[in-house]
Coordinates of C-alpha atoms in Angstrom, one line a residue:
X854 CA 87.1 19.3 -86.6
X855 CA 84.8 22.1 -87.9
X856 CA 84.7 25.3 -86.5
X857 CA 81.0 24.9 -86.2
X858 CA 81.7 21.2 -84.0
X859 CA 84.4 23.6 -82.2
X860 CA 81.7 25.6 -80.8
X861 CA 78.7 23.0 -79.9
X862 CA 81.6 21.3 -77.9
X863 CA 82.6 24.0 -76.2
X864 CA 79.4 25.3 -75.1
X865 CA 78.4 21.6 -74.7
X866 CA 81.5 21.4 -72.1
X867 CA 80.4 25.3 -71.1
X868 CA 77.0 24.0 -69.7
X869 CA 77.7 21.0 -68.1
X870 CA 80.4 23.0 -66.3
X871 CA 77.5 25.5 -64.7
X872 CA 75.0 22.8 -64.3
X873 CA 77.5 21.0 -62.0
X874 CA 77.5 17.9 -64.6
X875 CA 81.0 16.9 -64.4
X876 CA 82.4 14.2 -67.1
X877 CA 82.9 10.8 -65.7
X878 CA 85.7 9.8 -64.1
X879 CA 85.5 6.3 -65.5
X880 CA 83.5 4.3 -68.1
X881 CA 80.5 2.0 -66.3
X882 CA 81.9 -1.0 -67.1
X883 CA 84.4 0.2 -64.5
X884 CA 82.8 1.2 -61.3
X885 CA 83.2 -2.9 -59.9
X886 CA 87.0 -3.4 -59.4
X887 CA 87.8 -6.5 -58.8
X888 CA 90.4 -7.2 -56.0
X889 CA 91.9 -11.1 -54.8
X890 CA 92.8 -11.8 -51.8
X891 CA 95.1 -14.8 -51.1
X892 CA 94.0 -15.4 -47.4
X893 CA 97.3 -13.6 -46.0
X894 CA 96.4 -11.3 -43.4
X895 CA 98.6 -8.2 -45.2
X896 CA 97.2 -8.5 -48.0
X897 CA 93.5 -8.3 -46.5
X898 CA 94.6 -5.5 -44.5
X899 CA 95.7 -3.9 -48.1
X900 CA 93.5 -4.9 -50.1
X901 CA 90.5 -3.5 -47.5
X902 CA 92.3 -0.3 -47.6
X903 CA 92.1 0.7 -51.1
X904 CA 88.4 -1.2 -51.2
X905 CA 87.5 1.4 -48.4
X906 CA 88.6 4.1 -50.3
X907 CA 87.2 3.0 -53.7
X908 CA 83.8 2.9 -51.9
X909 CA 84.1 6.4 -51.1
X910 CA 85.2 7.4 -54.5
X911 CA 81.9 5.6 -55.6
X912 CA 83.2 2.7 -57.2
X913 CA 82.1 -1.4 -56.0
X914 CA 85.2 -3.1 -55.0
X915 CA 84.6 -6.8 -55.0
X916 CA 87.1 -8.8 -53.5
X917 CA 87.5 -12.4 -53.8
X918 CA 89.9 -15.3 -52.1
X919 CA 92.1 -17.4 -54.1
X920 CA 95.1 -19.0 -53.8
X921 CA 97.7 -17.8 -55.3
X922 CA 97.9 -19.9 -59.1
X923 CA 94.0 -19.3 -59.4
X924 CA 94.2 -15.4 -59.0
X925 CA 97.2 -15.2 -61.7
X926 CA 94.6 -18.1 -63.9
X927 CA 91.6 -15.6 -63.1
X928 CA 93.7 -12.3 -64.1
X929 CA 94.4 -14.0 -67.7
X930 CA 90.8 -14.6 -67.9
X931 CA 90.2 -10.9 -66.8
X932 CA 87.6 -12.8 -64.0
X933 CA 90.5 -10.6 -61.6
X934 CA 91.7 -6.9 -62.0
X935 CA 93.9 -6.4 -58.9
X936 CA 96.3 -8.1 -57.1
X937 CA 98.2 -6.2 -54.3
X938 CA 100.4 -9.3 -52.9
X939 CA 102.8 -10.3 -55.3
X940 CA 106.0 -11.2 -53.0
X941 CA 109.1 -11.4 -55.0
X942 CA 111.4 -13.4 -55.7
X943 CA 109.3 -15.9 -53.9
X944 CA 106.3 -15.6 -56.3
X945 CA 108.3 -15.5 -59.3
X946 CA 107.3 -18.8 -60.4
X947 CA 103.7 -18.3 -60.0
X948 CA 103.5 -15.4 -62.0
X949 CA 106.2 -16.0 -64.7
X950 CA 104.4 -17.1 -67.6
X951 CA 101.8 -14.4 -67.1
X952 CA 104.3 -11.9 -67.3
X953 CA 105.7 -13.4 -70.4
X954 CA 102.8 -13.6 -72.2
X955 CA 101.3 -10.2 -70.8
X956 CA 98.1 -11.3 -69.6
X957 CA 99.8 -9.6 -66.7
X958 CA 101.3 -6.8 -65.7
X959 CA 103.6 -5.4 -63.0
X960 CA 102.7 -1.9 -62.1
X961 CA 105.3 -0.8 -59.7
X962 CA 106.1 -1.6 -55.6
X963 CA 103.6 -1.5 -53.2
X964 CA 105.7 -2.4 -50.5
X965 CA 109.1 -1.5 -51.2
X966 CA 111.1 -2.3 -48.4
X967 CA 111.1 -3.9 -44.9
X968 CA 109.2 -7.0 -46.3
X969 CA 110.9 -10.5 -45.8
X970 CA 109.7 -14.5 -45.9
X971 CA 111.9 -17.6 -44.9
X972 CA 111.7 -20.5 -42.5
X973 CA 111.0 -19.2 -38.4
X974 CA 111.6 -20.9 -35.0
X975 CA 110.7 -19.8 -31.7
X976 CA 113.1 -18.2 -29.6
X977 CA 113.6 -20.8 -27.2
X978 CA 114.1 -23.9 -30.0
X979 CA 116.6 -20.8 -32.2
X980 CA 118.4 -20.5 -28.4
X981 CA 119.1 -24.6 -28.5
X982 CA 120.6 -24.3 -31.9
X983 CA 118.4 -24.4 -34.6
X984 CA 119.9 -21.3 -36.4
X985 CA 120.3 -22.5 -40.0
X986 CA 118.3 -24.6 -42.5
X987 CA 121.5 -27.2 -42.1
X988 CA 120.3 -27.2 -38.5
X989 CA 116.7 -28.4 -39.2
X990 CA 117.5 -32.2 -39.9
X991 CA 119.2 -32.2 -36.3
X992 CA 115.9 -31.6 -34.9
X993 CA 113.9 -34.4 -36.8
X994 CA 112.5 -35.9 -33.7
X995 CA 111.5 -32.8 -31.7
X996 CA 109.9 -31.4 -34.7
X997 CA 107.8 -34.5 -35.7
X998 CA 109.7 -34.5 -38.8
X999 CA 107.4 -31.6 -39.9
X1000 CA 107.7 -28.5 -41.7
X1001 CA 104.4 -26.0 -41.0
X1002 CA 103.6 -24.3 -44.3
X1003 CA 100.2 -22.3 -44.9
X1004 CA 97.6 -22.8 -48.0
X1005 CA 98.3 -25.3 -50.5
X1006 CA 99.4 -23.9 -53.4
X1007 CA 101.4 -21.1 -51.5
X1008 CA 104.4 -20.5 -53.4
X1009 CA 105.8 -20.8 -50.1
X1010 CA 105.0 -24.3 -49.4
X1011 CA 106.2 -24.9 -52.9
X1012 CA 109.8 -23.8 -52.2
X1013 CA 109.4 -26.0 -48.7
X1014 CA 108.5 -28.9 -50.9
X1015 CA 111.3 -28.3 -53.1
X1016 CA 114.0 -28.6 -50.5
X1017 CA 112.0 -31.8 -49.2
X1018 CA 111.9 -33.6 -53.2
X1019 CA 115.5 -32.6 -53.4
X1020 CA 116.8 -33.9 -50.1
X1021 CA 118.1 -30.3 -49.5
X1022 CA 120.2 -30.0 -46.0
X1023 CA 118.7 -33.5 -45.9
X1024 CA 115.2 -32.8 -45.4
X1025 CA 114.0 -35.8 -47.3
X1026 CA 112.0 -37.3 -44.4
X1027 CA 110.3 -34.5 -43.2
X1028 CA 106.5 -33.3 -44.2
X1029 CA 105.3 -30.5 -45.2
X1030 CA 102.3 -29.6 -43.3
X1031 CA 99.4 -27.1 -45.0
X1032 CA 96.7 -25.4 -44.2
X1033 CA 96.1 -21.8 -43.8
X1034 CA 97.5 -18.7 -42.3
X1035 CA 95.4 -19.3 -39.3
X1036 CA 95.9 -22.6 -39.4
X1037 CA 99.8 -22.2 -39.3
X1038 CA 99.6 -19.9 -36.2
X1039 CA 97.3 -21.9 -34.1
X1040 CA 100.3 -24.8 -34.7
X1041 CA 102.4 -22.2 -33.3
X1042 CA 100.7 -20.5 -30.7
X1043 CA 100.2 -24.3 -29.5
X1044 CA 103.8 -25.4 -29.5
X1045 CA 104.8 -21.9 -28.0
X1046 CA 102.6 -22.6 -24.8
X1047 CA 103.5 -26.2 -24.9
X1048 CA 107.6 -25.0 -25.3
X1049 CA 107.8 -27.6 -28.1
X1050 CA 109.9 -26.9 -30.8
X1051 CA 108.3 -25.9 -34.4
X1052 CA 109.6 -24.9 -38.0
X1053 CA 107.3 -22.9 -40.2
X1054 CA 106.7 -20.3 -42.7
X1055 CA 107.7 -16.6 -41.0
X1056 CA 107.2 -13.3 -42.6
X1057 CA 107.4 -9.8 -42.1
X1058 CA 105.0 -7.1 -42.2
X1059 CA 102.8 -9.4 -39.8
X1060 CA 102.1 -9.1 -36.1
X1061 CA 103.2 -13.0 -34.9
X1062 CA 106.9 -10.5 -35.1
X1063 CA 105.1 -8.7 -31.7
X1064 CA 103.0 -11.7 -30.4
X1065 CA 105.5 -14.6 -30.2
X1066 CA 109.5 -14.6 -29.9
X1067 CA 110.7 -15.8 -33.1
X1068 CA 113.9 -15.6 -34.7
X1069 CA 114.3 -16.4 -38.9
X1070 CA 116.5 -19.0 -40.2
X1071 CA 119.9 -18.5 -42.3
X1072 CA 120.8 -20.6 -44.9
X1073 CA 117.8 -20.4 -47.2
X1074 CA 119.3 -17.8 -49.6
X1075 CA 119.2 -20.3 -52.5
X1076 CA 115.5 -21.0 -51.8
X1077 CA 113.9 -17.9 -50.6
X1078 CA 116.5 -15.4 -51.7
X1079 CA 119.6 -13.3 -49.8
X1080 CA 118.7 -11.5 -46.3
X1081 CA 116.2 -14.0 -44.7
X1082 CA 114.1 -13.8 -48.3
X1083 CA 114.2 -9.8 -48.2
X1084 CA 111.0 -9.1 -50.6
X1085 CA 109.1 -6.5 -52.1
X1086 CA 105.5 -6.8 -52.7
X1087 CA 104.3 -5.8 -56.2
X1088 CA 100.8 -4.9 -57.6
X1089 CA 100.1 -7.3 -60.3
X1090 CA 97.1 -5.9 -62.8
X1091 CA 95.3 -7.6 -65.7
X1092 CA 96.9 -6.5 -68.9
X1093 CA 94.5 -3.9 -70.1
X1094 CA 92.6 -2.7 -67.2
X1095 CA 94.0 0.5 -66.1
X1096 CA 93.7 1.4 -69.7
X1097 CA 90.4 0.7 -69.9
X1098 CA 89.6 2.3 -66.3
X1099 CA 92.0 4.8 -65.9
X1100 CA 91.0 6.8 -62.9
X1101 CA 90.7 3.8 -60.6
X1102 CA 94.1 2.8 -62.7
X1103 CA 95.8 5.4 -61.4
X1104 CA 95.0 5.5 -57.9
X1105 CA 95.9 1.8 -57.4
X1106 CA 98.8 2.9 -59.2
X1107 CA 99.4 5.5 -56.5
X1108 CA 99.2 2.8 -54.1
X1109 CA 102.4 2.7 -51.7
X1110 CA 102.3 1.0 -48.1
X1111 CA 105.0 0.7 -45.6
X1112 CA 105.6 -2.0 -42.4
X1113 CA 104.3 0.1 -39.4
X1114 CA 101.0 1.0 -41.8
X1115 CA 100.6 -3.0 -42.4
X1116 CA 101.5 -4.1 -38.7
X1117 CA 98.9 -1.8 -37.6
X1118 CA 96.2 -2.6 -39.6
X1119 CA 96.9 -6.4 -39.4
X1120 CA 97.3 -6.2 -35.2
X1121 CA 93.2 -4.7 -35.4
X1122 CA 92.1 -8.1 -37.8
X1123 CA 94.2 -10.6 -35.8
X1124 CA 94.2 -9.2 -32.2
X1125 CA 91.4 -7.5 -32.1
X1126 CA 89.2 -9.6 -34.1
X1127 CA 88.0 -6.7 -36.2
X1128 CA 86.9 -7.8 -39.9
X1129 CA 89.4 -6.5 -42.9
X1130 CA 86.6 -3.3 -43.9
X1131 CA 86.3 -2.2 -39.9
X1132 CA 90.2 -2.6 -39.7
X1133 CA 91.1 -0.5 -42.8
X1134 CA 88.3 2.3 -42.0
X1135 CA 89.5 2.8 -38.7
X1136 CA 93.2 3.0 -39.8
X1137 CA 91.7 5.6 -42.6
X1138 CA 90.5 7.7 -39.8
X1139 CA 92.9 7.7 -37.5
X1140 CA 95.6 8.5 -40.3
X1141 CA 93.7 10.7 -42.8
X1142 CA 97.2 12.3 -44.2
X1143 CA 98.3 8.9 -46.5
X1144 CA 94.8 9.7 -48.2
X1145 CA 96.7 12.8 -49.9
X1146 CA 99.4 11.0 -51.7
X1147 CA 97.3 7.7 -52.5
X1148 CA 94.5 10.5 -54.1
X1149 CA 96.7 12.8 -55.9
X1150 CA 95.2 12.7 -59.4
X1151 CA 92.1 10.8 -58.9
X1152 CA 88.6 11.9 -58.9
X1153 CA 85.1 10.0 -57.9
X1154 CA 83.7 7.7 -60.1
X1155 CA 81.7 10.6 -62.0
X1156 CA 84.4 13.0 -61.8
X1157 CA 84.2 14.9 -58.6
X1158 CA 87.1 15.7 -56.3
X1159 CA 88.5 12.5 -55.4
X1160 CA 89.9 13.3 -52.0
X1161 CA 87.3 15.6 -50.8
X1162 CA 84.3 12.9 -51.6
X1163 CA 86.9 10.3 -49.3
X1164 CA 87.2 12.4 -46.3
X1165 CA 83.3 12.8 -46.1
X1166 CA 82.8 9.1 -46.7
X1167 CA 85.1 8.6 -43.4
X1168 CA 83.4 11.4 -41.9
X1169 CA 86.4 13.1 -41.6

């Protein structure tokens, strides 16, 4: 570089600095980020969370719902930037040979702890004896001979249909039943008020821990993986993006949730009826100090104080 281009930049940069012009925080073809959302309740609440905040940093989130297989498809495709709900080991399959060919990336632990998925009973069928995924068979006519699973393609459901196809602990005859989240817990709730026994897909963060009795099954470390399919949730990004948008790169980057955070914002979708956006901006409100860690680093979408431009969105 000249001495003379040296100089035009530098007063270039000098008046945009006292004309309050600030350089963009990302390119254009940036400012829509484009989020899915599997249908699980955590990863609405999530995934509304940093849409919320995105909105105040000036970007337009768009979130869309797709199962599992189609958002890792729609990633490659780069129809998908964001994923915040990849559960491992469970997922491992799903996303495998996205990883391999590096379509997709993993960009570090959202969750890192606290998170688990395996097979769940109610209290009072876990109290007759069905503690174990051995145990299961036993109960055949009780249960229907069904297993209650959520949306098909759920890499949950898959690992129930495995242990069905392979006659594991002698499941052969039973049926997996799917449908959705909701779905699945309306089964429950139903049998729970009924007192009829019922095996189906449990996971933690999520509040059916607070609103029914349950108790998870042993015996599904091969399936699910060791301590009741102990997990942690990764966020999954198409290869490519947070290069290409790097200040909304780095603050999903930045990301980092906890259990109490999740089970909080999940009790205002699914007891009180609040829509994922109401349910994250009050939580943002209410608990304006994780807004500090999550913006560290990251400015608007044209380059102004990140943090700042949040806080006044909320009316904080």
């Amino acid at each position: 570089m000249t001495r003379g281009v040296k100089i035009f930049v530098a007063a270039a940069l000098a008046l945009g600095a006292t004309s309050g012009t600030a350089l963009a925080g990302d390119p254009e073809a940036c400012k829509t980020v484009k989020f899915s959302d599997v249908g699980w309740t955590d990863i609405t609440a999530t995934t509304a969370i940093a849409s919320r905040i995105l909105v105040g940093l000036g970007y337009t989130p768009k979130t869309t719902v797709l199962s599992v297989p189609v958002t890792y498809a729609s990633m490659k495709s780069k129809d998908i930037d964001v994923f915040l709900g990849n559960w491992q080991p469970s997922m491992e399959n799903d996303r495998k040979a996205y990883i391999e060919d590096k379509s997709v990336i993993e960009t570090g632990a959202n969750l890192p702890e606290g998170a688990k998925y395996t097979l769940a009973v109610p209290q009072y069928t876990y109290d007759k004896g069905l503690h174990d995924f051995g145990d299961i068979t036993k109960f055949k006519d009780s249960l229907k001979g069904k297993i209650y699973g959520i949306e098909p393609g759920n890499d949950g459901n898959r690992l129930v249909q495995s242990l069905i196809d392979g006659n594991k602990d002698n499941l052969k005859d039973f049926k997996l039943v799917e449908s959705s989240e909701q779905g699945m817990l309306a089964e429950v709730q139903g049998a729970v008020a009924r007192k009829e026994d019922i095996v189906f897909l449990g996971w933690a963060p999520h509040p059916m821990n607070v609103n029914f009795k349950i108790q998870y099954l042993t015996g599904g470390d091969d399936t699910f993986g060791p301590n009741f399919g102990s997990a942690i949730v990764y966020t999954n990004e198409r290869a490519g993006w947070a290069g290409e948008c790097p200040n909304a790169g780095k603050f999903v980057g930045n990301l980092k949730f906890n259990v109490d955070l999740e089970n909080t914002v999940m009790n205002y979708i699914t007891g009180d009826g609040m829509e994922g956006p109401a349910a994250a901006e009050k939580y943002l409100k209410a608990n304006p100090g994780v807004l500090d860690a999550w913006l560290a680093g990251v400015t608007t979408f044209d380059g102004q104080p990140g943090l700042a431009a949040v806080k006044k969105s909320l009316g904080l």
